[in-house]
């Protein structure tokens, strides 16, 4: 009888340890996030305010994290709010807004968006940089693709100096 009690106590302690330990999928996500932050990307969850603003794109942002590449150039396009680029069911990226601020190279942005991982469906441009919503189903190669695409988008938003 006493040995059964000891076995139950040991099993309950082991269950507590396994409950606290991250799963294999969580460890992979942590590794991907560390890789992204090492490349200079900002990784974060969408906050409540952003979710409320993007309620019409709820299907794209549910379960997704934001991977953001800030644009530190002083020559960026200055506009307020955000420009949204979405991928339709056929995999074609397009701007939601018909008219774009001056200085946005539409073709360059769409070309860069095409190199994003297939799990990315919503891209947002702001005067501070570009960000994409990604469900983190991928690996380091996908993070590199995101990094390259967001940098290309930021460079396409730089207004050339006038003499």
PDB file of C-alpha atoms in Angstrom:
ATOM      1  CA  UNK A   1       0.000   0.000   0.000  1.00  0.00           C
ATOM      2  CA  UNK A   2       2.806   2.386   0.936  1.00  0.00           C
ATOM      3  CA  UNK A   3       4.625   1.759  -2.343  1.00  0.00           C
ATOM      4  CA  UNK A   4       1.505   2.788  -4.326  1.00  0.00           C
ATOM      5  CA  UNK A   5       1.413   6.110  -2.494  1.00  0.00           C
ATOM      6  CA  UNK A   6       5.091   6.724  -3.294  1.00  0.00           C
ATOM      7  CA  UNK A   7       4.485   5.837  -6.956  1.00  0.00           C
ATOM      8  CA  UNK A   8       1.495   8.222  -7.148  1.00  0.00           C
ATOM      9  CA  UNK A   9       3.503  11.043  -5.563  1.00  0.00           C
ATOM     10  CA  UNK A  10       6.398  10.488  -7.983  1.00  0.00           C
ATOM     11  CA  UNK A  11       4.022  10.391 -10.969  1.00  0.00           C
ATOM     12  CA  UNK A  12       2.268  13.593  -9.863  1.00  0.00           C
ATOM     13  CA  UNK A  13       5.634  15.355  -9.507  1.00  0.00           C
ATOM     14  CA  UNK A  14       6.701  14.139 -12.950  1.00  0.00           C
ATOM     15  CA  UNK A  15       3.391  15.361 -14.402  1.00  0.00           C
ATOM     16  CA  UNK A  16       4.011  18.807 -12.914  1.00  0.00           C
ATOM     17  CA  UNK A  17       7.482  18.934 -14.448  1.00  0.00           C
ATOM     18  CA  UNK A  18       6.192  17.901 -17.881  1.00  0.00           C
ATOM     19  CA  UNK A  19       3.346  20.421 -17.631  1.00  0.00           C
ATOM     20  CA  UNK A  20       5.835  23.273 -17.069  1.00  0.00           C
ATOM     21  CA  UNK A  21       8.273  22.223 -19.808  1.00  0.00           C
ATOM     22  CA  UNK A  22       7.653  23.785 -23.238  1.00  0.00           C
ATOM     23  CA  UNK A  23       6.494  21.498 -26.009  1.00  0.00           C
ATOM     24  CA  UNK A  24       8.615  20.716 -29.053  1.00  0.00           C
ATOM     25  CA  UNK A  25       6.556  23.186 -31.123  1.00  0.00           C
ATOM     26  CA  UNK A  26       7.072  25.922 -28.512  1.00  0.00           C
ATOM     27  CA  UNK A  27      10.824  25.315 -28.485  1.00  0.00           C
ATOM     28  CA  UNK A  28      10.884  25.566 -32.305  1.00  0.00           C
ATOM     29  CA  UNK A  29       8.966  28.867 -32.161  1.00  0.00           C
ATOM     30  CA  UNK A  30      11.381  30.246 -29.565  1.00  0.00           C
ATOM     31  CA  UNK A  31      14.303  29.288 -31.792  1.00  0.00           C
ATOM     32  CA  UNK A  32      12.692  30.985 -34.816  1.00  0.00           C
ATOM     33  CA  UNK A  33      11.976  34.145 -32.792  1.00  0.00           C
ATOM     34  CA  UNK A  34      15.537  34.284 -31.476  1.00  0.00           C
ATOM     35  CA  UNK A  35      16.842  33.897 -35.015  1.00  0.00           C
ATOM     36  CA  UNK A  36      14.573  36.750 -36.173  1.00  0.00           C
ATOM     37  CA  UNK A  37      15.597  39.057 -33.346  1.00  0.00           C
ATOM     38  CA  UNK A  38      19.231  38.262 -34.064  1.00  0.00           C
ATOM     39  CA  UNK A  39      18.697  39.504 -37.639  1.00  0.00           C
ATOM     40  CA  UNK A  40      17.188  42.754 -36.338  1.00  0.00           C
ATOM     41  CA  UNK A  41      13.483  42.021 -36.700  1.00  0.00           C
ATOM     42  CA  UNK A  42      11.077  43.008 -33.959  1.00  0.00           C
ATOM     43  CA  UNK A  43       8.806  40.103 -32.974  1.00  0.00           C
ATOM     44  CA  UNK A  44       5.631  40.728 -30.994  1.00  0.00           C
ATOM     45  CA  UNK A  45       2.023  39.728 -30.540  1.00  0.00           C
ATOM     46  CA  UNK A  46      -0.631  42.061 -31.930  1.00  0.00           C
ATOM     47  CA  UNK A  47      -1.983  44.200 -29.088  1.00  0.00           C
ATOM     48  CA  UNK A  48      -5.669  44.801 -28.414  1.00  0.00           C
ATOM     49  CA  UNK A  49      -5.717  48.204 -30.149  1.00  0.00           C
ATOM     50  CA  UNK A  50      -4.186  46.822 -33.329  1.00  0.00           C
ATOM     51  CA  UNK A  51      -6.567  43.849 -33.318  1.00  0.00           C
ATOM     52  CA  UNK A  52      -9.534  46.221 -33.025  1.00  0.00           C
ATOM     53  CA  UNK A  53      -8.195  48.326 -35.906  1.00  0.00           C
ATOM     54  CA  UNK A  54      -7.686  45.246 -38.068  1.00  0.00           C
ATOM     55  CA  UNK A  55     -10.941  43.480 -37.203  1.00  0.00           C
ATOM     56  CA  UNK A  56     -11.829  43.103 -40.896  1.00  0.00           C
ATOM     57  CA  UNK A  57      -8.589  41.125 -41.389  1.00  0.00           C
ATOM     58  CA  UNK A  58      -9.248  38.909 -38.371  1.00  0.00           C
ATOM     59  CA  UNK A  59      -8.790  35.699 -40.369  1.00  0.00           C
ATOM     60  CA  UNK A  60      -5.244  36.767 -41.277  1.00  0.00           C
ATOM     61  CA  UNK A  61      -4.112  37.809 -37.800  1.00  0.00           C
ATOM     62  CA  UNK A  62      -5.608  35.075 -35.615  1.00  0.00           C
ATOM     63  CA  UNK A  63      -2.736  33.093 -34.138  1.00  0.00           C
ATOM     64  CA  UNK A  64      -0.172  35.194 -35.993  1.00  0.00           C
ATOM     65  CA  UNK A  65       2.762  37.128 -34.622  1.00  0.00           C
ATOM     66  CA  UNK A  66       4.047  40.407 -35.991  1.00  0.00           C
ATOM     67  CA  UNK A  67       7.476  40.393 -37.591  1.00  0.00           C
ATOM     68  CA  UNK A  68       8.498  44.006 -38.069  1.00  0.00           C
ATOM     69  CA  UNK A  69      11.444  45.636 -39.779  1.00  0.00           C
ATOM     70  CA  UNK A  70      11.815  49.242 -38.701  1.00  0.00           C
ATOM     71  CA  UNK A  71      13.013  51.794 -41.228  1.00  0.00           C
ATOM     72  CA  UNK A  72      15.659  54.011 -39.653  1.00  0.00           C
ATOM     73  CA  UNK A  73      16.297  56.113 -42.754  1.00  0.00           C
ATOM     74  CA  UNK A  74      15.530  59.811 -42.408  1.00  0.00           C
ATOM     75  CA  UNK A  75      14.398  59.856 -46.045  1.00  0.00           C
ATOM     76  CA  UNK A  76      11.345  57.648 -45.685  1.00  0.00           C
ATOM     77  CA  UNK A  77       7.915  58.421 -46.998  1.00  0.00           C
ATOM     78  CA  UNK A  78       5.896  60.288 -44.393  1.00  0.00           C
ATOM     79  CA  UNK A  79       2.235  59.310 -44.187  1.00  0.00           C
ATOM     80  CA  UNK A  80      -0.151  58.636 -41.353  1.00  0.00           C
ATOM     81  CA  UNK A  81      -1.832  55.350 -40.570  1.00  0.00           C
ATOM     82  CA  UNK A  82      -1.022  52.196 -42.431  1.00  0.00           C
ATOM     83  CA  UNK A  83      -1.202  50.818 -45.930  1.00  0.00           C
ATOM     84  CA  UNK A  84      -2.380  47.235 -46.148  1.00  0.00           C
ATOM     85  CA  UNK A  85      -1.333  44.639 -48.683  1.00  0.00           C
ATOM     86  CA  UNK A  86      -3.238  41.352 -48.621  1.00  0.00           C
ATOM     87  CA  UNK A  87      -2.822  38.026 -50.370  1.00  0.00           C
ATOM     88  CA  UNK A  88      -5.958  36.577 -51.904  1.00  0.00           C
ATOM     89  CA  UNK A  89      -6.887  32.893 -52.165  1.00  0.00           C
ATOM     90  CA  UNK A  90      -4.942  32.551 -55.416  1.00  0.00           C
ATOM     91  CA  UNK A  91      -1.772  33.838 -53.718  1.00  0.00           C
ATOM     92  CA  UNK A  92      -1.749  37.246 -55.446  1.00  0.00           C
ATOM     93  CA  UNK A  93      -0.710  40.240 -53.334  1.00  0.00           C
ATOM     94  CA  UNK A  94      -2.529  43.555 -53.805  1.00  0.00           C
ATOM     95  CA  UNK A  95      -2.935  46.882 -52.029  1.00  0.00           C
ATOM     96  CA  UNK A  96      -6.256  47.438 -50.278  1.00  0.00           C
ATOM     97  CA  UNK A  97      -6.191  51.174 -51.004  1.00  0.00           C
ATOM     98  CA  UNK A  98      -6.548  52.335 -54.592  1.00  0.00           C
ATOM     99  CA  UNK A  99      -4.505  55.521 -54.185  1.00  0.00           C
ATOM    100  CA  UNK A 100      -1.089  55.372 -52.570  1.00  0.00           C
ATOM    101  CA  UNK A 101       0.997  58.180 -51.078  1.00  0.00           C
ATOM    102  CA  UNK A 102       3.670  59.600 -53.319  1.00  0.00           C
ATOM    103  CA  UNK A 103       6.945  57.765 -52.936  1.00  0.00           C
ATOM    104  CA  UNK A 104       5.542  54.250 -52.599  1.00  0.00           C
ATOM    105  CA  UNK A 105       6.933  52.022 -55.337  1.00  0.00           C
ATOM    106  CA  UNK A 106       3.927  49.750 -55.788  1.00  0.00           C
ATOM    107  CA  UNK A 107       5.676  47.272 -58.094  1.00  0.00           C
ATOM    108  CA  UNK A 108       8.680  46.906 -55.751  1.00  0.00           C
ATOM    109  CA  UNK A 109       6.446  46.331 -52.724  1.00  0.00           C
ATOM    110  CA  UNK A 110       4.387  43.683 -54.509  1.00  0.00           C
ATOM    111  CA  UNK A 111       7.512  41.977 -55.846  1.00  0.00           C
ATOM    112  CA  UNK A 112       9.017  41.834 -52.350  1.00  0.00           C
ATOM    113  CA  UNK A 113       5.712  40.554 -50.932  1.00  0.00           C
ATOM    114  CA  UNK A 114       5.831  37.642 -53.381  1.00  0.00           C
ATOM    115  CA  UNK A 115       9.001  36.387 -51.674  1.00  0.00           C
ATOM    116  CA  UNK A 116       7.306  36.146 -48.258  1.00  0.00           C
ATOM    117  CA  UNK A 117       6.509  32.662 -46.902  1.00  0.00           C
ATOM    118  CA  UNK A 118       3.209  31.176 -48.013  1.00  0.00           C
ATOM    119  CA  UNK A 119       1.760  31.449 -44.475  1.00  0.00           C
ATOM    120  CA  UNK A 120       1.936  35.265 -44.620  1.00  0.00           C
ATOM    121  CA  UNK A 121      -1.313  36.862 -45.797  1.00  0.00           C
ATOM    122  CA  UNK A 122      -1.266  40.426 -44.451  1.00  0.00           C
ATOM    123  CA  UNK A 123       1.446  43.036 -44.838  1.00  0.00           C
ATOM    124  CA  UNK A 124       1.255  46.495 -43.314  1.00  0.00           C
ATOM    125  CA  UNK A 125       3.316  49.523 -44.319  1.00  0.00           C
ATOM    126  CA  UNK A 126       3.712  52.563 -42.112  1.00  0.00           C
ATOM    127  CA  UNK A 127       6.054  55.530 -42.075  1.00  0.00           C
ATOM    128  CA  UNK A 128       8.167  53.717 -39.466  1.00  0.00           C
ATOM    129  CA  UNK A 129       8.615  50.517 -41.456  1.00  0.00           C
ATOM    130  CA  UNK A 130       7.007  47.346 -42.761  1.00  0.00           C
ATOM    131  CA  UNK A 131       5.510  44.486 -40.811  1.00  0.00           C
ATOM    132  CA  UNK A 132       3.980  41.157 -41.665  1.00  0.00           C
ATOM    133  CA  UNK A 133       1.671  38.828 -39.772  1.00  0.00           C
ATOM    134  CA  UNK A 134       3.087  35.296 -39.726  1.00  0.00           C
ATOM    135  CA  UNK A 135       1.830  32.160 -37.934  1.00  0.00           C
ATOM    136  CA  UNK A 136       5.426  30.984 -37.398  1.00  0.00           C
ATOM    137  CA  UNK A 137       4.942  27.716 -39.203  1.00  0.00           C
ATOM    138  CA  UNK A 138       8.328  27.504 -40.775  1.00  0.00           C
ATOM    139  CA  UNK A 139      12.001  27.624 -40.097  1.00  0.00           C
ATOM    140  CA  UNK A 140      15.000  29.928 -40.215  1.00  0.00           C
ATOM    141  CA  UNK A 141      14.877  30.111 -44.019  1.00  0.00           C
ATOM    142  CA  UNK A 142      11.396  31.635 -43.770  1.00  0.00           C
ATOM    143  CA  UNK A 143      12.663  34.207 -41.257  1.00  0.00           C
ATOM    144  CA  UNK A 144      15.414  35.118 -43.699  1.00  0.00           C
ATOM    145  CA  UNK A 145      12.830  35.500 -46.492  1.00  0.00           C
ATOM    146  CA  UNK A 146      10.778  37.801 -44.247  1.00  0.00           C
ATOM    147  CA  UNK A 147      13.865  39.834 -43.357  1.00  0.00           C
ATOM    148  CA  UNK A 148      14.906  40.279 -46.999  1.00  0.00           C
ATOM    149  CA  UNK A 149      11.359  41.144 -48.150  1.00  0.00           C
ATOM    150  CA  UNK A 150      10.719  43.695 -45.390  1.00  0.00           C
ATOM    151  CA  UNK A 151      14.101  45.359 -45.976  1.00  0.00           C
ATOM    152  CA  UNK A 152      13.353  45.572 -49.705  1.00  0.00           C
ATOM    153  CA  UNK A 153       9.975  47.136 -48.943  1.00  0.00           C
ATOM    154  CA  UNK A 154      11.551  49.684 -46.601  1.00  0.00           C
ATOM    155  CA  UNK A 155      14.109  50.596 -49.264  1.00  0.00           C
ATOM    156  CA  UNK A 156      11.348  51.009 -51.848  1.00  0.00           C
ATOM    157  CA  UNK A 157       9.666  53.604 -49.608  1.00  0.00           C
ATOM    158  CA  UNK A 158      12.702  55.912 -49.490  1.00  0.00           C
ATOM    159  CA  UNK A 159      12.136  59.200 -51.237  1.00  0.00           C
ATOM    160  CA  UNK A 160      15.125  60.129 -53.414  1.00  0.00           C
ATOM    161  CA  UNK A 161      16.878  63.362 -52.489  1.00  0.00           C
ATOM    162  CA  UNK A 162      16.167  66.307 -54.724  1.00  0.00           C
ATOM    163  CA  UNK A 163      19.019  68.590 -55.697  1.00  0.00           C
TER     164      UNK A 163
END
